[in-house]
Coordinates of C-alpha atoms in Angstrom, one line a residue:
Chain A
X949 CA -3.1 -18.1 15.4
X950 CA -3.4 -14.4 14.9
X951 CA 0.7 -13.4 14.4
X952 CA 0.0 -10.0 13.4
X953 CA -3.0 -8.6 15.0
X954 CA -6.6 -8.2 13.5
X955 CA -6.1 -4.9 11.2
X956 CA -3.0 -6.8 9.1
X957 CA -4.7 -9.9 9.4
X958 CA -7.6 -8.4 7.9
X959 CA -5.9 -6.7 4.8
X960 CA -4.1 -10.0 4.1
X961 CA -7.4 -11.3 4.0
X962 CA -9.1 -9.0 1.6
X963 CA -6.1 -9.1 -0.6
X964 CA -6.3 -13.1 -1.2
X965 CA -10.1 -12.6 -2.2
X966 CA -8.6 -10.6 -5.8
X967 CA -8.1 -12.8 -8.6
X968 CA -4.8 -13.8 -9.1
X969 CA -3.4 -13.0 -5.3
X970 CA -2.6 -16.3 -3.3
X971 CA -2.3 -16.3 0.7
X972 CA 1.9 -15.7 0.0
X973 CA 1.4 -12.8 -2.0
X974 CA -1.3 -11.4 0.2
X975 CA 0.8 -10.9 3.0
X976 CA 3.9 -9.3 1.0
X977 CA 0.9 -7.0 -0.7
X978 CA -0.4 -6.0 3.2
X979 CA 3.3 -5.8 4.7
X980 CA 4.3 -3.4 1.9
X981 CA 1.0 -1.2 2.4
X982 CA 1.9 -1.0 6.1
X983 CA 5.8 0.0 5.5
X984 CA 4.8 2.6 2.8
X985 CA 4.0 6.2 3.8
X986 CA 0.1 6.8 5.3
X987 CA 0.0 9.0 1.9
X988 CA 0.1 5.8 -0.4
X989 CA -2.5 3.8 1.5
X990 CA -5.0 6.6 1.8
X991 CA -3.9 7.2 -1.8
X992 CA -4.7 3.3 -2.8
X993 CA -7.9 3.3 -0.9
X994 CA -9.3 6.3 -2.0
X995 CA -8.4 5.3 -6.1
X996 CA -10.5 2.2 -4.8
X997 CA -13.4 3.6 -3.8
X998 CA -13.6 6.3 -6.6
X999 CA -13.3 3.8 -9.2
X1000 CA -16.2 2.1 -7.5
X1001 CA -18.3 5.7 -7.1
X1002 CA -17.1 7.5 -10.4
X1003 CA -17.4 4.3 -13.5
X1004 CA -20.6 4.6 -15.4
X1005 CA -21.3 3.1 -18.6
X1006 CA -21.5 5.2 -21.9
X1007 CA -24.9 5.8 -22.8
X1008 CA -24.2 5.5 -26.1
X1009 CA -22.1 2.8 -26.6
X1010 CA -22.1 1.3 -22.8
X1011 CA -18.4 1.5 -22.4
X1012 CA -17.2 2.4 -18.8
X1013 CA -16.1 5.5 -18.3
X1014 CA -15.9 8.8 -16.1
X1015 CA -17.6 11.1 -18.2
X1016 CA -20.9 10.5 -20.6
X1017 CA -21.0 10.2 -23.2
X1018 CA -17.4 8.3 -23.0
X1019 CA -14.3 9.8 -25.0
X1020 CA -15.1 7.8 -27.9
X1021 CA -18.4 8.2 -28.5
X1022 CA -18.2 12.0 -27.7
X1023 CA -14.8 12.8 -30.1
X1024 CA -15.8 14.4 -33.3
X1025 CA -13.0 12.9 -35.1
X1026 CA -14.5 9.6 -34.6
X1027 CA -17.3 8.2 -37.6
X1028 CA -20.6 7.0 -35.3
X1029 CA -22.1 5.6 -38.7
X1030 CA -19.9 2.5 -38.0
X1031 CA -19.8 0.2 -34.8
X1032 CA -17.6 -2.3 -33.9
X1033 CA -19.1 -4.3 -31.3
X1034 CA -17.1 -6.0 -28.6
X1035 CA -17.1 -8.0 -25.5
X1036 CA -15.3 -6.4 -23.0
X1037 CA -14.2 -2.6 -22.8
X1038 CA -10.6 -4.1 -22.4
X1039 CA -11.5 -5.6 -26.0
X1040 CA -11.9 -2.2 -26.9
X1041 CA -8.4 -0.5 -25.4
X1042 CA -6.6 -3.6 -27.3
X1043 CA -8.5 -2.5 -30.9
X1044 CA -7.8 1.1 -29.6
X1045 CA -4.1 0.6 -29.3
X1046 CA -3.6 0.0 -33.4
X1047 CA -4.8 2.7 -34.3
X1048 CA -6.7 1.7 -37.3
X1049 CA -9.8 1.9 -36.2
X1050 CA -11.6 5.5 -36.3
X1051 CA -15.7 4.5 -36.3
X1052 CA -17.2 3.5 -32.6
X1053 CA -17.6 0.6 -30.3
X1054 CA -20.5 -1.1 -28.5
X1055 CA -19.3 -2.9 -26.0
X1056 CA -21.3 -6.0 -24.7
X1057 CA -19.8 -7.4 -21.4
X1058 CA -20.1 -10.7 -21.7
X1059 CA -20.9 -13.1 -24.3
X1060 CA -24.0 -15.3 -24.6
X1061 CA -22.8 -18.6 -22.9
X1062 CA -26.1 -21.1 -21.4
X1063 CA -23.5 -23.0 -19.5
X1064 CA -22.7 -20.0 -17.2
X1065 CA -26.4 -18.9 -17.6
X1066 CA -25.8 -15.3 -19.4
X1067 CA -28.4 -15.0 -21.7
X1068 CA -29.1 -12.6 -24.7
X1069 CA -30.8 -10.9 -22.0
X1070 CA -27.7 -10.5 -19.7
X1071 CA -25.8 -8.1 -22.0
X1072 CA -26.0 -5.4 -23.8
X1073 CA -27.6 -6.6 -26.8
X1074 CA -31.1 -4.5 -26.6
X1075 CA -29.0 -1.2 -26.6
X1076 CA -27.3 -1.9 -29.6
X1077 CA -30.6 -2.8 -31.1
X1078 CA -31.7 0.9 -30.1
X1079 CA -28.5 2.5 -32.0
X1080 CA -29.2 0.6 -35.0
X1081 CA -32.9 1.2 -35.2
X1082 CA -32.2 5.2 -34.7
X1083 CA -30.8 5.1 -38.2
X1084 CA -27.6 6.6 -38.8
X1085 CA -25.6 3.3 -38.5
X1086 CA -24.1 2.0 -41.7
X1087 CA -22.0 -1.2 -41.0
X1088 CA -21.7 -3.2 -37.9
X1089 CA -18.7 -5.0 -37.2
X1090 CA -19.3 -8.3 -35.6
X1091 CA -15.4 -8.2 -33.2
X1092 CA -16.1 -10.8 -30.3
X1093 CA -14.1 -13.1 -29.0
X1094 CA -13.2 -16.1 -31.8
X1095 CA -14.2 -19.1 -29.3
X1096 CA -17.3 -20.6 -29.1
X1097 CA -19.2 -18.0 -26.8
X1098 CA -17.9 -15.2 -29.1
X1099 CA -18.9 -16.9 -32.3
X1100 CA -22.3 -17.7 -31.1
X1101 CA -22.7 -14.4 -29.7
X1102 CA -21.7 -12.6 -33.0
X1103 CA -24.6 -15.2 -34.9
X1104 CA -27.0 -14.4 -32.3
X1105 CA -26.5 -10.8 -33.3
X1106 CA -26.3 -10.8 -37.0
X1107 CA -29.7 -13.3 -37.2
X1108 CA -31.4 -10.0 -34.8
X1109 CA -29.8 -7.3 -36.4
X1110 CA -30.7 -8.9 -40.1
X1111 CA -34.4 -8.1 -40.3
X1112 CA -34.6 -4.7 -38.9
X1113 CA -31.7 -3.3 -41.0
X1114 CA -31.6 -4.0 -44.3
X1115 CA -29.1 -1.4 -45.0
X1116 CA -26.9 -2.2 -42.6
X1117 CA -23.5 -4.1 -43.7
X1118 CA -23.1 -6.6 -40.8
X1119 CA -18.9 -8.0 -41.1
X1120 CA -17.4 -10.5 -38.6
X1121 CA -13.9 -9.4 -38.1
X1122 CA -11.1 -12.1 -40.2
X1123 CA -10.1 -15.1 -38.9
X1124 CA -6.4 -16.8 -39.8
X1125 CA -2.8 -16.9 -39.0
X1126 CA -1.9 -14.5 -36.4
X1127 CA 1.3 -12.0 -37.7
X1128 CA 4.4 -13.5 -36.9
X1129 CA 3.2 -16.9 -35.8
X1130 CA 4.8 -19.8 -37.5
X1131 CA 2.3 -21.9 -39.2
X1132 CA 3.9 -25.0 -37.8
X1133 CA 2.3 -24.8 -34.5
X1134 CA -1.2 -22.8 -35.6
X1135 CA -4.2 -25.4 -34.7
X1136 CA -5.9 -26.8 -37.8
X1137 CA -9.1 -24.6 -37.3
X1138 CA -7.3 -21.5 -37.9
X1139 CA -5.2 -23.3 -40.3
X1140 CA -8.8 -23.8 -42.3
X1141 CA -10.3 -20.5 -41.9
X1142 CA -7.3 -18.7 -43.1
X1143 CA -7.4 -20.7 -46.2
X1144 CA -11.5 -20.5 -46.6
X1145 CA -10.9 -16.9 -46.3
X1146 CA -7.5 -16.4 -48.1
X1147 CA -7.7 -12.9 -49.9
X1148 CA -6.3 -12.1 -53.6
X1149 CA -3.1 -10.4 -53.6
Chain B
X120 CA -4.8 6.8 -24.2
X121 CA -7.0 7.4 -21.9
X122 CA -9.3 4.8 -22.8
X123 CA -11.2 3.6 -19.1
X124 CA -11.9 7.2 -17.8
X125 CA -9.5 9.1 -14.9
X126 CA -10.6 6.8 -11.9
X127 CA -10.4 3.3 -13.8
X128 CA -7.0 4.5 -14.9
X129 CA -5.7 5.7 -11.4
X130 CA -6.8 2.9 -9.8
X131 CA -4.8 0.5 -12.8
X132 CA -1.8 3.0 -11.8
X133 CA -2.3 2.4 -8.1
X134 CA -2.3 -1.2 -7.9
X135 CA 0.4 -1.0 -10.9
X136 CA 2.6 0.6 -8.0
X137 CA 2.4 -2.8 -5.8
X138 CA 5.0 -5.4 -5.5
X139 CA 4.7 -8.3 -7.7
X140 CA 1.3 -7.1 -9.4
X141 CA 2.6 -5.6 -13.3
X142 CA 0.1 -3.8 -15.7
X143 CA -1.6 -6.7 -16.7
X144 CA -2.2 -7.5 -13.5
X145 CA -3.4 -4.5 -12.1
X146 CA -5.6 -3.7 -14.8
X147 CA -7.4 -7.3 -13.8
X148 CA -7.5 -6.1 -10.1
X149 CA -9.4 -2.8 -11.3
X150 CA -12.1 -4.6 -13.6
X151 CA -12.6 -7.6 -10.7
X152 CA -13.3 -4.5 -8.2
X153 CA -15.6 -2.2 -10.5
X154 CA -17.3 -5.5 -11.5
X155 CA -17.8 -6.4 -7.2
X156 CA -20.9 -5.3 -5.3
X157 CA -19.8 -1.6 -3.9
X158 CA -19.6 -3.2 0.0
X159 CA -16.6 -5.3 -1.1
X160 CA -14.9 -2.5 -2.6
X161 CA -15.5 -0.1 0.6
X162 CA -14.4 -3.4 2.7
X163 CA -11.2 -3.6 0.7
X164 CA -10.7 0.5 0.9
X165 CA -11.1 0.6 4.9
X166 CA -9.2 -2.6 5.5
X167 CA -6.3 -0.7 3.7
X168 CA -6.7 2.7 5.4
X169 CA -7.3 0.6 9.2
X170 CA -4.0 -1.3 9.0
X171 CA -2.1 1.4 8.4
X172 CA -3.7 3.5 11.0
X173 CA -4.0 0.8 13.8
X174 CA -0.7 -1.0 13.1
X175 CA 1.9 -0.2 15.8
X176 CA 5.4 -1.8 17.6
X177 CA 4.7 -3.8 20.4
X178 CA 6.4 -1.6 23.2
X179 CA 7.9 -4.9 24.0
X180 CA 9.3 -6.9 21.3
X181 CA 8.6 -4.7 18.4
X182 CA 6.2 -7.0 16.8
X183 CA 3.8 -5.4 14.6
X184 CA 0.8 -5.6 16.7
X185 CA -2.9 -4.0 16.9
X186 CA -2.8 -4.2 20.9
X187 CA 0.5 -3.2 22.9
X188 CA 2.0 -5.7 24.4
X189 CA 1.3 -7.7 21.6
X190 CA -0.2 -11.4 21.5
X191 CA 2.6 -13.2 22.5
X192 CA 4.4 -10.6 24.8
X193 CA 0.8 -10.1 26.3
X194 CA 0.3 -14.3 26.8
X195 CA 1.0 -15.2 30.7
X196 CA 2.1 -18.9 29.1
X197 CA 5.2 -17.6 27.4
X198 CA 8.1 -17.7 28.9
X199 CA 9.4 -14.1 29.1
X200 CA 12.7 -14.8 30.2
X201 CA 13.7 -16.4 26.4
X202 CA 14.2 -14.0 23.8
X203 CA 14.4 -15.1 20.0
X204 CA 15.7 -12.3 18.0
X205 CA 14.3 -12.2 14.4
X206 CA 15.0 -10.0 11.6
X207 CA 11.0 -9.9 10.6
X208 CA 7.5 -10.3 11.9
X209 CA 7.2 -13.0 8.8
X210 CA 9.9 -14.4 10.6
X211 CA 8.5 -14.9 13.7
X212 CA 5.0 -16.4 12.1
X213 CA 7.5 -19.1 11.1
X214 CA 8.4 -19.7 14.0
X215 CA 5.3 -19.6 15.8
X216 CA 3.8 -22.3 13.3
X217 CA 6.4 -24.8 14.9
X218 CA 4.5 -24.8 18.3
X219 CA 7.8 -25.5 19.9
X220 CA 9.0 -22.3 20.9
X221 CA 7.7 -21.2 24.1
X222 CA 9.7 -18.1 24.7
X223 CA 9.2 -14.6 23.4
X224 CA 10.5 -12.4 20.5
X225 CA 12.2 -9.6 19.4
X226 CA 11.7 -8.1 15.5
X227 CA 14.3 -6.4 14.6
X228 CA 12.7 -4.9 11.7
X229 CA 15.6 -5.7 9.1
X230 CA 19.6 -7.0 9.2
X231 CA 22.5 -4.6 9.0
X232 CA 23.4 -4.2 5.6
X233 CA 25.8 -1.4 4.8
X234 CA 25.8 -2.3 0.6
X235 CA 21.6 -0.8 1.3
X236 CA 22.6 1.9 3.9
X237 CA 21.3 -0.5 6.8
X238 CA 23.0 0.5 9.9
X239 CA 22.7 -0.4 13.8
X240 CA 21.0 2.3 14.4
X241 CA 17.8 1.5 11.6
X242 CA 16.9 -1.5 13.4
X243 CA 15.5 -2.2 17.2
X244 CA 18.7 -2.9 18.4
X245 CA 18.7 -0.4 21.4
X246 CA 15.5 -2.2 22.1
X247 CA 16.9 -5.4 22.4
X248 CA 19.5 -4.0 24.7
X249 CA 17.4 -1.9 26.8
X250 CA 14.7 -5.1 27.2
X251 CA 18.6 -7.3 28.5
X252 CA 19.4 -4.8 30.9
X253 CA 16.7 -4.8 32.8
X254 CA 17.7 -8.1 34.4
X255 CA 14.8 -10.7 33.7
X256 CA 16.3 -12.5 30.6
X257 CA 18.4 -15.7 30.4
X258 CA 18.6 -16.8 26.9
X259 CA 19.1 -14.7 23.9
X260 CA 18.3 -17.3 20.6
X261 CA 19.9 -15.2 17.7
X262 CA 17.5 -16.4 15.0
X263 CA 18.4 -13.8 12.1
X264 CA 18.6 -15.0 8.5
X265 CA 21.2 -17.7 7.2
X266 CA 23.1 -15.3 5.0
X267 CA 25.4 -12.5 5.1
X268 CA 23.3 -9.8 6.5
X269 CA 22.1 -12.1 9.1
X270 CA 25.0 -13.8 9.9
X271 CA 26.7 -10.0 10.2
X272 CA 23.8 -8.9 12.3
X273 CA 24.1 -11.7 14.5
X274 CA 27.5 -11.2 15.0
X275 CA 26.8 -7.4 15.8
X276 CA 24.4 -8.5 18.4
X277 CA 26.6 -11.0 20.0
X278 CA 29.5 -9.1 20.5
X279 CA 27.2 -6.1 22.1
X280 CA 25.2 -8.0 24.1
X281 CA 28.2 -10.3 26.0
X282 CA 30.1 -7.3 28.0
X283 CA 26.5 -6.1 29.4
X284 CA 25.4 -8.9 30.1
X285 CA 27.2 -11.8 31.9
X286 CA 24.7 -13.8 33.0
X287 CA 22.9 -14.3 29.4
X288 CA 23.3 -17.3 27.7
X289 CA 23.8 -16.2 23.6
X290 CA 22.6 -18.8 21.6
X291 CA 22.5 -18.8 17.2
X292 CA 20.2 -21.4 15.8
X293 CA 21.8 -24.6 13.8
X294 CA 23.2 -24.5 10.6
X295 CA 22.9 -27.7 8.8
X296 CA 20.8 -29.5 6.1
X297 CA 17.4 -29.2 5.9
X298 CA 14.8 -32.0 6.8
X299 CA 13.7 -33.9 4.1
X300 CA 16.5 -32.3 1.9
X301 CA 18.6 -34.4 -0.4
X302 CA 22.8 -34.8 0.6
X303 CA 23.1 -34.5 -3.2
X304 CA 21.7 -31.4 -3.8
X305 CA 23.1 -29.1 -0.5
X306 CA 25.4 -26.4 -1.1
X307 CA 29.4 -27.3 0.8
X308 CA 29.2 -24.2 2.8
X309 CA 25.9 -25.7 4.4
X310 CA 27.2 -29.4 4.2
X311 CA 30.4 -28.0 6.1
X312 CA 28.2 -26.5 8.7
X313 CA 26.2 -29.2 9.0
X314 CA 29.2 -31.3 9.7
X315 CA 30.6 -29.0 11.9
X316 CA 27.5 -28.9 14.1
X317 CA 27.3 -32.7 14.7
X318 CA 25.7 -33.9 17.8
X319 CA 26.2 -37.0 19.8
X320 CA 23.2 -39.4 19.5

């Protein structure tokens, strides 16, 4: 039965389409919008939409962002001559957030993975082939996700990338015991890759 | 740092500001709607703006409603003359999935709560009284929450509504354990009340 009339019914309804919101958390999500001041809803709606309107992707490095090209790709403190190349621009933000890294990103949406049918084709692996065969790149850094879409990705792009740039260092980034994790509970595949790639001290 | 743009940011801030939905969260909630076809996204936008614009008291019983009276106060098969007072439209909903209750309802829109600055006067209590003293109901059912603001409320309404109203029966719904509870488990102020509130079979 319709309790609350079609407008609230309607918001509760769009709010359990989003990921994560059930049919519970819907209604305290549409019920709070309603209480708050006509301000913060025009305000919500309107950060909605512009989101929508405003994101483009990078030209350069096909990040999303407001402005091209992105604030990455257009700081001068940053080195363009190496690219670490990522799944996701939320990827990105987490290598961001260390610190460490000052060269650029090429973000890829998606991974290749034939059982959800994205292909090669499906991301954005023919624009990083167009940054690399402009020149100026000197190492590529292979950062995709370490599961099996990831790591078949980051071979997909190294076997490409191979030929066509011979002076290009390609690097996968390291695989082995997270900090602070007790080697007690890390799985044995981790447990064998940090050994194959155990460093000198 | 600012690293999504100024409109994927202010949205992560917006839906940051909801109940229940933490950064993580919201920062899902922004990529899911930049990632969705534009329609959904304008759906989502207007459904937000259109419950807070069309969303009004039902003149009657308060009730959030699109259309005044309201579904139930509008329905020719409810008995008008029955009144269940309820603290919140959820409340009522509740209710309503029962089927049993063939009467009408009044949302108070909150309990009286002095510890949050909750008074008389900051919930449709002089609506309640002015609907009684216009003669046509019989029953008040005082269906507030089983806890102190509730009880409190309840108590409030009781005491105002008797001297005004003679010929209104005052009813509070039973206290007791819950169906397919467990004896074991029951707190003693509810298994007291239960007790207290035997019938005859």
């Amino acid at each position: 039965m319709n309790y609350y009339g079609d407008s609230l019914n309607r918001l509760i309804d769009e709010f359990g389409r989003l990921p994560g919101i059930g049919q519970k958390s819907a209604q305290r999500l549409a019920f709070y919008i309603i209480n708050q001041s006509e301000d913060k809803a025009v305000s919500l709606s309107e950060a909605i939409l512009a989101a929508k309107k405003n994101i483009k992707y990078c030209s350069v490095c096909c990040n999303i962002t407001d402005a091209d090209p992105c604030a990455v790709c257009g700081s001068p403190k940053r080195d363009a001559s190496t690219v670490m190349v990522v799944e996701d621009p939320r990827d990105m933000a987490a290598y961001e957030r260390t610190n460490e890294f000052k060269g650029t990103y090429h973000v890829l949406h998606g991974a290749i993975s034939p059982m959800n049918g994205i292909g090669p084709n499906d991301i954005k692996i023919k624009e990083l082939l167009n940054r690399i065969s402009e020149g100026n790149i000197t190492e590529v850094i292979l950062a995709t996700n370490p599961n099996v879409e990831g790591e078949a990705t980051a071979m997909y792009i190294n076997k490409l990338i191979k030929p066509v740039a011979e002076n290009v260092k390609i690097t996968r980034i390291a695989h082995g015991v997270p900090v602070g994790g007790d080697i007690e509970y890390v799985d044995q595949v981790t447990l064998s890759r940090a050994l194959s790639g155990r460093q000198e001290m």
